[in-house]
Amino acid sequence: MLARAAGEELLRVRRESGLEGKELGNAGDAAAQQVLAAMLAEHRPDDAVLSEEAKDSAARLSADRVWIIDPLDGTREFSEGRADWAVHVALWEKGELTLGVVAIPGEDLVLSSATVAPAPEPTEGATLTLAVSRSRPPAVTEPVRAALDAELTPMGSAGVKIAAVVRGQVDAYVHAGGQYEWDSAAPIAIARAAGLHTSRVDGTPLVYNGSDPYLPDLVVCRPALAPRILAAISDYTDGDS
């Protein structure tokens, strides 16, 4: 409900505001934040919130329930009229992500960890594919691509990339070089529910509601690919040290 409502508001802003470029992106960020903040205040007034578009509060560190939200993941894609942007809503409870919802309004799609199907099996003999940023692929992409002998599939927001692994559109998504908890919490909850491997690039767990919300790297992939991907990253980082 939350993610879909924010997505509908974003589509309205893009359709009716008359704005373009950075101004459209800023308006979308603000409008989606307003929708989510109002709905959470009405329906979950006692819960804490961590949002990209709102001031953080240390109170969430002692809360039992924290909503981790990104009102507009992929502001650039939204402002360019593309479909590969998303709304993220995740619930963290007592140390764990217990719910994740990602709306991709440009496709009229909402994915939820509560209802997501297991990620589909790969087609036998098919070339492996790796989701990658349209504008700034991280340096670790090439060694992972080489290790998998994979093709690169450029796309927009982090949520869309992780959703693509969940949907079987790509086999893996690897990122290193800068993200925050709101960029990944909701899609990671969905990926876990779909039976995918999720971790940091060093293989350690992704942990949420930290004092510093910076969470710069991740791996999401079919479980069978994880050892090869993590080994390739380790070899690459060892070579840089």
mmCIF file of C-alpha atoms in Angstrom:
data_model
loop_
_atom_site.group_PDB
_atom_site.id
_atom_site.type_symbol
_atom_site.label_atom_id
_atom_site.label_comp_id
_atom_site.label_asym_id
_atom_site.label_seq_id
_atom_site.Cartn_x
_atom_site.Cartn_y
_atom_site.Cartn_z
ATOM 1 C CA MET A 1 0.000 0.000 0.000
ATOM 2 C CA LEU A 2 2.727 2.481 0.979
ATOM 3 C CA ALA A 3 5.024 1.872 -1.973
ATOM 4 C CA ARG A 4 2.184 1.764 -4.493
ATOM 5 C CA ALA A 5 0.699 5.022 -3.191
ATOM 6 C CA ALA A 6 4.058 6.788 -3.433
ATOM 7 C CA GLY A 7 4.546 5.388 -6.925
ATOM 8 C CA GLU A 8 1.182 6.682 -8.057
ATOM 9 C CA GLU A 9 2.055 10.127 -6.715
ATOM 10 C CA LEU A 10 5.368 10.057 -8.583
ATOM 11 C CA LEU A 11 3.616 9.215 -11.836
ATOM 12 C CA ARG A 12 1.191 12.089 -11.214
ATOM 13 C CA VAL A 13 4.047 14.525 -10.587
ATOM 14 C CA ARG A 14 5.799 13.477 -13.770
ATOM 15 C CA ARG A 15 2.573 13.699 -15.759
ATOM 16 C CA GLU A 16 1.160 16.948 -14.385
ATOM 17 C CA SER A 17 3.945 19.115 -12.935
ATOM 18 C CA GLY A 18 5.353 20.422 -16.209
ATOM 19 C CA LEU A 19 8.830 20.182 -14.703
ATOM 20 C CA GLU A 20 11.891 18.639 -16.329
ATOM 21 C CA GLY A 21 15.357 17.430 -15.393
ATOM 22 C CA LYS A 22 16.691 18.125 -11.922
ATOM 23 C CA GLU A 23 13.620 20.140 -10.913
ATOM 24 C CA LEU A 24 11.377 17.186 -11.763
ATOM 25 C CA GLY A 25 13.597 14.826 -9.798
ATOM 26 C CA ASN A 26 13.569 17.095 -6.746
ATOM 27 C CA ALA A 27 9.799 17.445 -6.936
ATOM 28 C CA GLY A 28 9.401 13.686 -7.171
ATOM 29 C CA ASP A 29 11.663 13.062 -4.169
ATOM 30 C CA ALA A 30 9.687 15.569 -2.078
ATOM 31 C CA ALA A 31 6.247 14.357 -3.159
ATOM 32 C CA ALA A 32 6.952 10.676 -2.529
ATOM 33 C CA GLN A 33 8.521 11.455 0.850
ATOM 34 C CA GLN A 34 5.419 13.403 1.827
ATOM 35 C CA VAL A 35 3.125 10.508 0.925
ATOM 36 C CA LEU A 36 5.157 7.912 2.808
ATOM 37 C CA ALA A 37 5.728 10.092 5.870
ATOM 38 C CA ALA A 38 2.023 10.923 6.133
ATOM 39 C CA MET A 39 0.909 7.303 5.787
ATOM 40 C CA LEU A 40 3.443 6.039 8.324
ATOM 41 C CA ALA A 41 2.496 8.798 10.766
ATOM 42 C CA GLU A 42 -1.166 7.817 10.416
ATOM 43 C CA HIS A 43 -0.857 4.038 10.520
ATOM 44 C CA ARG A 44 2.381 3.407 12.452
ATOM 45 C CA PRO A 45 2.889 6.504 14.597
ATOM 46 C CA ASP A 46 5.032 4.721 17.190
ATOM 47 C CA ASP A 47 7.554 3.318 14.710
ATOM 48 C CA ALA A 48 10.869 4.947 13.816
ATOM 49 C CA VAL A 49 11.752 5.862 10.221
ATOM 50 C CA LEU A 50 15.017 6.030 8.303
ATOM 51 C CA SER A 51 14.563 7.777 4.962
ATOM 52 C CA GLU A 52 16.876 9.178 2.326
ATOM 53 C CA GLU A 53 14.710 12.278 2.175
ATOM 54 C CA ALA A 54 14.331 13.057 5.896
ATOM 55 C CA LYS A 55 16.602 13.994 8.775
ATOM 56 C CA ASP A 56 17.928 10.967 10.632
ATOM 57 C CA SER A 57 17.339 10.493 14.346
ATOM 58 C CA ALA A 58 19.343 8.446 16.833
ATOM 59 C CA ALA A 59 16.024 7.378 18.371
ATOM 60 C CA ARG A 60 15.745 4.641 15.751
ATOM 61 C CA LEU A 61 18.780 2.865 17.223
ATOM 62 C CA SER A 62 16.792 1.912 20.335
ATOM 63 C CA ALA A 63 13.505 1.269 18.510
ATOM 64 C CA ASP A 64 12.106 -2.220 17.991
ATOM 65 C CA ARG A 65 10.568 -1.317 14.629
ATOM 66 C CA VAL A 66 12.152 0.905 11.976
ATOM 67 C CA TRP A 67 10.840 1.638 8.497
ATOM 68 C CA ILE A 68 13.713 2.043 6.033
ATOM 69 C CA ILE A 69 12.453 3.876 2.967
ATOM 70 C CA ASP A 70 13.688 5.354 -0.272
ATOM 71 C CA PRO A 71 10.855 7.452 -1.679
ATOM 72 C CA LEU A 72 12.460 7.548 -5.126
ATOM 73 C CA ASP A 73 15.295 5.188 -5.986
ATOM 74 C CA GLY A 74 16.598 6.250 -9.380
ATOM 75 C CA THR A 75 15.847 9.962 -9.431
ATOM 76 C CA ARG A 76 17.811 10.382 -12.645
ATOM 77 C CA GLU A 77 15.796 7.709 -14.465
ATOM 78 C CA PHE A 78 12.547 9.194 -13.141
ATOM 79 C CA SER A 79 13.482 12.662 -14.392
ATOM 80 C CA GLU A 80 14.476 11.273 -17.820
ATOM 81 C CA GLY A 81 11.073 9.688 -18.370
ATOM 82 C CA ARG A 82 12.399 6.141 -18.066
ATOM 83 C CA ALA A 83 10.716 3.194 -16.295
ATOM 84 C CA ASP A 84 13.700 1.783 -14.359
ATOM 85 C CA TRP A 85 13.169 3.601 -11.047
ATOM 86 C CA ALA A 86 11.471 2.410 -7.882
ATOM 87 C CA VAL A 87 9.995 3.098 -4.460
ATOM 88 C CA HIS A 88 11.460 1.141 -1.524
ATOM 89 C CA VAL A 89 9.686 0.381 1.754
ATOM 90 C CA ALA A 90 11.275 -2.024 4.256
ATOM 91 C CA LEU A 91 10.488 -2.907 7.860
ATOM 92 C CA TRP A 92 13.303 -3.773 10.273
ATOM 93 C CA GLU A 93 12.310 -5.430 13.546
ATOM 94 C CA LYS A 94 14.677 -6.280 16.394
ATOM 95 C CA GLY A 95 17.697 -6.881 14.192
ATOM 96 C CA GLU A 96 16.149 -8.328 11.051
ATOM 97 C CA LEU A 97 14.411 -7.186 7.889
ATOM 98 C CA THR A 98 10.910 -8.633 8.178
ATOM 99 C CA LEU A 99 9.255 -7.006 5.180
ATOM 100 C CA GLY A 100 10.363 -5.462 1.926
ATOM 101 C CA VAL A 101 8.239 -3.925 -0.822
ATOM 102 C CA VAL A 102 9.539 -2.468 -4.068
ATOM 103 C CA ALA A 103 7.198 -0.677 -6.437
ATOM 104 C CA ILE A 104 8.302 -0.159 -10.041
ATOM 105 C CA PRO A 105 5.533 2.202 -11.167
ATOM 106 C CA GLY A 106 6.762 2.438 -14.739
ATOM 107 C CA GLU A 107 5.880 -1.240 -15.111
ATOM 108 C CA ASP A 108 2.816 -1.135 -12.810
ATOM 109 C CA LEU A 109 4.646 -3.711 -10.678
ATOM 110 C CA VAL A 110 4.855 -4.190 -6.908
ATOM 111 C CA LEU A 111 7.097 -6.896 -5.422
ATOM 112 C CA SER A 112 6.740 -7.912 -1.764
ATOM 113 C CA SER A 113 8.805 -10.252 0.371
ATOM 114 C CA ALA A 114 5.514 -11.565 1.774
ATOM 115 C CA THR A 115 4.319 -12.912 -1.572
ATOM 116 C CA VAL A 116 7.314 -13.162 -3.915
ATOM 117 C CA ALA A 117 7.790 -16.466 -5.707
ATOM 118 C CA PRO A 118 11.124 -18.290 -5.660
ATOM 119 C CA ALA A 119 13.533 -16.850 -8.216
ATOM 120 C CA PRO A 120 13.221 -18.813 -11.469
ATOM 121 C CA GLU A 121 15.859 -21.335 -12.452
ATOM 122 C CA PRO A 122 18.244 -20.309 -15.247
ATOM 123 C CA THR A 123 17.761 -21.604 -18.761
ATOM 124 C CA GLU A 124 20.223 -24.405 -19.409
ATOM 125 C CA GLY A 125 23.106 -23.260 -21.594
ATOM 126 C CA ALA A 126 22.096 -19.599 -21.505
ATOM 127 C CA THR A 127 24.776 -16.919 -21.216
ATOM 128 C CA LEU A 128 24.961 -15.473 -17.697
ATOM 129 C CA THR A 129 23.960 -11.838 -17.299
ATOM 130 C CA LEU A 130 25.074 -9.228 -14.787
ATOM 131 C CA ALA A 131 23.045 -6.113 -13.953
ATOM 132 C CA VAL A 132 25.161 -2.974 -14.049
ATOM 133 C CA SER A 133 24.680 0.750 -13.576
ATOM 134 C CA ARG A 134 23.788 2.712 -16.688
ATOM 135 C CA SER A 135 26.004 5.646 -15.763
ATOM 136 C CA ARG A 136 28.766 4.569 -13.358
ATOM 137 C CA PRO A 137 29.597 0.842 -13.274
ATOM 138 C CA PRO A 138 31.883 0.062 -10.313
ATOM 139 C CA ALA A 139 35.404 -1.149 -11.049
ATOM 140 C CA VAL A 140 34.614 -4.576 -9.590
ATOM 141 C CA THR A 141 32.136 -5.237 -12.409
ATOM 142 C CA GLU A 142 34.765 -6.314 -14.937
ATOM 143 C CA PRO A 143 36.486 -9.027 -12.866
ATOM 144 C CA VAL A 144 33.091 -10.466 -11.924
ATOM 145 C CA ARG A 145 31.943 -10.343 -15.537
ATOM 146 C CA ALA A 146 35.106 -12.101 -16.628
ATOM 147 C CA ALA A 147 34.821 -14.788 -13.948
ATOM 148 C CA LEU A 148 31.268 -15.584 -15.035
ATOM 149 C CA ASP A 149 31.907 -15.034 -18.751
ATOM 150 C CA ALA A 150 28.779 -12.912 -18.461
ATOM 151 C CA GLU A 151 27.084 -10.227 -20.510
ATOM 152 C CA LEU A 152 26.371 -6.834 -18.928
ATOM 153 C CA THR A 153 22.806 -5.529 -18.765
ATOM 154 C CA PRO A 154 22.687 -1.792 -17.966
ATOM 155 C CA MET A 155 19.697 -0.546 -15.967
ATOM 156 C CA GLY A 156 18.736 2.169 -13.541
ATOM 157 C CA SER A 157 18.057 2.054 -9.828
ATOM 158 C CA ALA A 158 19.470 -0.439 -7.328
ATOM 159 C CA GLY A 159 15.969 -1.649 -6.582
ATOM 160 C CA VAL A 160 15.315 -2.367 -10.235
ATOM 161 C CA LYS A 161 18.622 -4.242 -10.533
ATOM 162 C CA ILE A 162 17.913 -6.464 -7.525
ATOM 163 C CA ALA A 163 14.339 -6.981 -8.721
ATOM 164 C CA ALA A 164 15.767 -8.116 -12.051
ATOM 165 C CA VAL A 165 17.673 -10.899 -10.274
ATOM 166 C CA VAL A 166 14.524 -11.845 -8.349
ATOM 167 C CA ARG A 167 12.542 -11.965 -11.591
ATOM 168 C CA GLY A 168 15.163 -14.001 -13.429
ATOM 169 C CA GLN A 169 15.919 -11.250 -15.919
ATOM 170 C CA VAL A 170 19.599 -11.288 -14.891
ATOM 171 C CA ASP A 171 21.682 -13.729 -12.866
ATOM 172 C CA ALA A 172 23.498 -11.377 -10.507
ATOM 173 C CA TYR A 173 24.002 -7.811 -9.329
ATOM 174 C CA VAL A 174 27.258 -6.716 -7.704
ATOM 175 C CA HIS A 175 27.880 -3.216 -6.401
ATOM 176 C CA ALA A 176 30.823 -1.614 -4.637
ATOM 177 C CA GLY A 177 31.493 2.051 -4.190
ATOM 178 C CA GLY A 178 28.646 3.753 -2.408
ATOM 179 C CA GLN A 179 25.084 3.060 -1.329
ATOM 180 C CA TYR A 180 23.045 3.575 1.814
ATOM 181 C CA GLU A 181 20.679 1.309 3.725
ATOM 182 C CA TRP A 182 17.622 2.754 1.985
ATOM 183 C CA ASP A 183 19.079 1.834 -1.409
ATOM 184 C CA SER A 184 19.003 -1.878 -0.634
ATOM 185 C CA ALA A 185 16.902 -2.766 2.434
ATOM 186 C CA ALA A 186 13.576 -3.393 0.686
ATOM 187 C CA PRO A 187 14.926 -5.206 -2.385
ATOM 188 C CA ILE A 188 17.303 -7.284 -0.237
ATOM 189 C CA ALA A 189 14.354 -8.455 1.892
ATOM 190 C CA ILE A 190 12.609 -9.544 -1.307
ATOM 191 C CA ALA A 191 15.725 -11.255 -2.667
ATOM 192 C CA ARG A 192 16.134 -13.220 0.560
ATOM 193 C CA ALA A 193 12.490 -14.294 0.456
ATOM 194 C CA ALA A 194 13.005 -15.447 -3.144
ATOM 195 C CA GLY A 195 15.867 -17.714 -2.051
ATOM 196 C CA LEU A 196 18.748 -15.697 -3.490
ATOM 197 C CA HIS A 197 22.208 -15.179 -2.031
ATOM 198 C CA THR A 198 22.651 -11.724 -0.477
ATOM 199 C CA SER A 199 25.816 -10.428 1.189
ATOM 200 C CA ARG A 200 28.475 -7.762 1.303
ATOM 201 C CA VAL A 201 31.235 -8.149 -1.287
ATOM 202 C CA ASP A 202 33.424 -9.845 1.337
ATOM 203 C CA GLY A 203 30.713 -12.431 1.963
ATOM 204 C CA THR A 204 29.596 -11.036 5.326
ATOM 205 C CA PRO A 205 25.897 -10.364 5.999
ATOM 206 C CA LEU A 206 24.146 -7.147 5.092
ATOM 207 C CA VAL A 207 23.126 -5.585 8.412
ATOM 208 C CA TYR A 208 20.550 -2.808 8.717
ATOM 209 C CA ASN A 209 19.614 -0.032 11.156
ATOM 210 C CA GLY A 210 23.237 0.765 11.903
ATOM 211 C CA SER A 211 24.328 4.006 13.511
ATOM 212 C CA ASP A 212 25.850 5.004 10.168
ATOM 213 C CA PRO A 213 23.424 4.136 7.334
ATOM 214 C CA TYR A 214 26.252 3.973 4.778
ATOM 215 C CA LEU A 215 26.223 0.448 3.313
ATOM 216 C CA PRO A 216 28.363 0.747 0.208
ATOM 217 C CA ASP A 217 28.465 -2.711 -1.353
ATOM 218 C CA LEU A 218 26.451 -5.851 -1.976
ATOM 219 C CA VAL A 219 26.134 -9.078 -3.925
ATOM 220 C CA VAL A 220 22.781 -10.510 -5.012
ATOM 221 C CA CYS A 221 22.836 -13.640 -7.132
ATOM 222 C CA ARG A 222 21.651 -17.159 -7.665
ATOM 223 C CA PRO A 223 23.121 -19.196 -4.771
ATOM 224 C CA ALA A 224 25.142 -21.444 -7.088
ATOM 225 C CA LEU A 225 27.006 -18.417 -8.466
ATOM 226 C CA ALA A 226 27.986 -16.929 -5.112
ATOM 227 C CA PRO A 227 31.270 -18.821 -4.624
ATOM 228 C CA ARG A 228 32.545 -17.784 -8.067
ATOM 229 C CA ILE A 229 31.484 -14.166 -7.633
ATOM 230 C CA LEU A 230 32.938 -13.819 -4.133
ATOM 231 C CA ALA A 231 36.191 -15.460 -5.235
ATOM 232 C CA ALA A 232 36.492 -13.088 -8.183
ATOM 233 C CA ILE A 233 35.932 -10.088 -5.915
ATOM 234 C CA SER A 234 38.470 -11.392 -3.408
ATOM 235 C CA ASP A 235 41.077 -11.909 -6.127
ATOM 236 C CA TYR A 236 40.415 -8.405 -7.460
ATOM 237 C CA THR A 237 40.611 -6.678 -4.072
ATOM 238 C CA ASP A 238 43.713 -8.665 -3.090
ATOM 239 C CA GLY A 239 45.343 -7.499 -6.295
ATOM 240 C CA ASP A 240 44.579 -3.884 -5.390
ATOM 241 C CA SER A 241 45.993 -4.103 -1.893
#
